[in-house]
Amino acid sequence: MITSSDKDYIETKSIKQNKTNMKSEFVGLAHWINSKFDVSVLNVFYDFINDKNKTPRLSIILEYKEDELKFRDDLHGNFDSEKQRLVAQKFKEIKRNEYDAENVFVIFTSFEPIAKDEANSKIPSFEIEAMKNEIGLNDIWKIHRQFSWTTFLFFTNKQVDENSKNGNREIFSKAYFNLLTKYDEFNYFKENTFSILLDSKENFDNNYSSNWFYYDR
């Protein structure tokens, strides 16, 4: 599950919206994982890594990123191999005949980060432009979105420094948060932790060759 167009995200979103239910054959496994690791499993999704080798994959879709991290060695590390083994073993115990459990590869993902990305992407450009005009600060060159992050780009580094110190960053963050909440279906963004980023066209031009591909990497 990487983007909001992925099948496992779409299925999990429907479950979160109470439109559908988790497949009954996975409910027992989800309850076991919740109890064993003190987490919140939204969905269990079975597919294959690719069509060529047909390696079965079992995606344990947690609701929150903080729960996903319980199954990793560190923030960007590998999955905890012992927890993968335990979940795979439990899956073998309760699996049904239509699922290959012998060589299953267990992964852990989370719904919240992608739902936040989707919410931010749903804001129409004209609403962002209207907010920019309402702020009425000509120093702002562009408002740029990348996943769940939003950057207010000024023209110069000096303007970034000034607006970091004069309280404008907090004002801009609140204005953008108020816009974002209309599209945050599951209320994952919280005002007390939300903040925009500040950057400059000067930095974009000088250090990223005015190229969004390099900037967003």
XYZ file of C-alpha atoms in Angstrom:
217
model
C 0.000 0.000 0.000
C 1.758 3.069 -1.305
C -0.856 5.364 -2.844
C -4.577 5.993 -2.491
C -5.178 4.228 -5.825
C -3.796 0.882 -4.599
C -6.292 -1.957 -4.224
C -5.431 -2.640 -0.592
C -5.912 1.035 0.314
C -9.267 1.219 -1.482
C -10.472 -1.952 0.263
C -9.276 -0.735 3.660
C -10.839 2.688 3.173
C -14.191 1.032 2.528
C -13.796 -0.875 5.809
C -12.869 2.307 7.669
C -15.970 3.979 6.225
C -18.100 1.073 7.543
C -19.259 0.325 4.000
C -17.771 -3.174 3.993
C -16.186 -5.568 6.473
C -12.836 -7.254 6.668
C -12.937 -10.659 5.003
C -14.242 -13.088 7.592
C -11.325 -15.493 7.176
C -8.905 -12.809 8.404
C -10.880 -11.534 11.401
C -9.419 -14.081 13.817
C -5.873 -13.258 12.735
C -6.525 -9.530 13.106
C -7.891 -10.014 16.628
C -4.869 -12.118 17.552
C -2.454 -9.453 16.282
C -4.359 -6.710 18.137
C -4.155 -8.649 21.379
C -0.601 -9.886 20.945
C 0.980 -6.553 19.985
C -1.476 -3.960 21.356
C -2.241 -2.410 17.971
C -5.249 -1.628 15.783
C -5.474 -3.730 12.607
C -7.898 -2.270 10.069
C -7.508 -4.931 7.414
C -5.591 -8.011 6.297
C -4.934 -8.193 2.568
C -3.680 -11.252 0.695
C -2.151 -11.008 -2.777
C 1.012 -11.918 -4.678
C 4.228 -9.923 -4.910
C 4.226 -10.276 -8.695
C 2.642 -12.369 -11.405
C 5.880 -14.122 -12.356
C 6.905 -15.968 -9.203
C 3.505 -15.888 -7.446
C 5.053 -15.370 -4.017
C 2.111 -14.938 -1.617
C 2.076 -11.757 0.428
C 0.066 -11.016 3.543
C -0.306 -7.298 4.283
C -1.196 -6.446 7.856
C -2.724 -2.988 7.530
C -2.565 -1.102 10.802
C -4.537 2.068 11.274
C -1.752 4.271 12.619
C 1.867 4.811 11.669
C 2.897 4.438 15.300
C 1.467 0.918 15.262
C 3.310 0.059 12.040
C 6.589 1.132 13.659
C 6.094 -1.530 16.330
C 6.823 -4.065 13.591
C 9.974 -2.402 12.270
C 13.533 -2.305 13.560
C 13.471 1.519 13.416
C 11.674 4.372 11.633
C 12.875 3.385 8.154
C 14.237 -0.043 8.986
C 13.377 -3.557 7.979
C 10.423 -5.472 9.312
C 11.012 -7.276 12.597
C 11.713 -10.807 11.351
C 10.511 -12.471 14.552
C 7.152 -10.702 14.369
C 6.884 -11.624 10.696
C 7.508 -15.246 11.673
C 4.910 -15.192 14.448
C 2.214 -13.716 12.201
C 3.036 -16.147 9.384
C 2.854 -19.052 11.822
C -0.522 -17.906 13.128
C -1.768 -17.491 9.566
C -0.797 -21.098 8.823
C -2.798 -22.252 11.833
C -6.032 -20.542 10.836
C -5.758 -20.173 7.036
C -8.267 -21.628 4.610
C -7.488 -23.913 1.714
C -7.571 -21.176 -0.926
C -4.539 -19.451 0.602
C -0.918 -20.561 0.255
C 0.601 -20.069 3.698
C 3.832 -22.049 3.353
C 5.922 -19.336 1.732
C 3.874 -16.307 2.667
C 5.747 -13.006 2.988
C 4.302 -10.873 5.792
C 4.504 -7.086 5.609
C 3.136 -4.334 7.833
C 1.728 -1.049 6.537
C -0.487 1.708 7.909
C -3.591 3.450 6.609
C -3.288 6.837 8.300
C -0.311 8.263 6.323
C -1.864 7.536 2.933
C -5.261 8.853 4.045
C -3.506 12.090 5.022
C -1.766 12.227 1.639
C -5.110 11.734 -0.071
C -6.798 14.441 1.988
C -4.117 16.983 1.108
C -4.256 16.086 -2.580
C -8.026 16.576 -2.677
C -7.915 20.293 -1.944
C -8.757 22.015 -5.249
C -6.036 24.311 -6.542
C -8.474 27.201 -6.781
C -9.168 26.965 -3.039
C -5.468 27.112 -2.270
C -5.090 30.104 -4.583
C -8.062 31.790 -2.904
C -6.476 31.240 0.516
C -3.178 32.653 -0.785
C -4.996 35.753 -2.042
C -6.849 36.092 1.264
C -3.547 36.037 3.145
C -2.561 38.926 0.906
C 1.191 38.603 1.297
C 2.976 39.234 -1.977
C 6.156 37.639 -0.633
C 4.636 34.168 -1.131
C 5.710 32.768 -4.497
C 3.960 29.391 -4.404
C 2.161 26.926 -2.131
C 3.472 23.465 -2.916
C 2.006 20.127 -1.817
C 3.928 16.871 -1.561
C 2.074 13.942 0.021
C 0.753 15.173 3.389
C 3.283 18.019 3.582
C 2.653 21.555 2.393
C 5.344 24.149 1.805
C 4.876 27.886 1.538
C 7.659 29.080 -0.759
C 8.753 32.687 -0.512
C 10.944 34.414 -3.068
C 14.053 34.782 -0.916
C 15.751 33.072 2.016
C 15.556 36.366 3.896
C 11.761 36.336 3.628
C 11.709 32.757 4.962
C 13.746 33.842 7.968
C 11.505 36.844 8.615
C 8.274 34.860 8.427
C 9.693 32.152 10.665
C 10.284 34.709 13.394
C 7.351 37.118 13.149
C 4.571 34.635 13.892
C 3.320 34.364 10.309
C 4.169 30.686 10.087
C 1.626 29.919 12.802
C -0.986 32.099 11.072
C -0.387 30.367 7.731
C -0.499 26.932 9.367
C -3.881 27.653 10.941
C -5.278 28.982 7.655
C -4.127 25.913 5.765
C -5.317 23.546 8.502
C -8.805 25.064 8.324
C -8.810 24.397 4.586
C -7.435 20.880 4.981
C -9.979 19.710 7.557
C -12.776 19.834 4.967
C -11.052 16.999 3.124
C -9.671 15.080 6.114
C -12.435 12.477 6.218
C -11.029 10.553 9.178
C -9.739 13.507 11.239
C -6.134 12.351 11.201
C -4.662 15.864 11.091
C -4.548 17.548 14.493
C -4.287 21.308 14.860
C -1.891 21.157 17.810
C 0.660 19.149 15.803
C 0.031 20.460 12.287
C 2.442 22.905 10.702
C 3.338 23.986 7.207
C 6.927 24.163 5.975
C 8.634 27.334 4.817
C 11.111 27.506 1.952
C 12.129 29.836 -0.858
C 12.299 30.081 -4.617
C 15.901 31.111 -4.074
C 16.669 27.733 -2.504
C 14.569 25.923 -5.132
C 16.477 27.583 -7.979
C 19.984 27.433 -6.526
C 19.996 23.996 -4.909
C 17.452 22.038 -6.949
C 18.017 23.534 -10.415
C 14.410 24.784 -10.399
C 13.319 21.175 -10.806
C 10.362 19.737 -8.849
C 11.552 16.182 -9.433
C 14.749 16.867 -7.502
C 12.979 18.990 -4.902
C 10.363 16.363 -4.037
C 12.746 13.434 -3.748
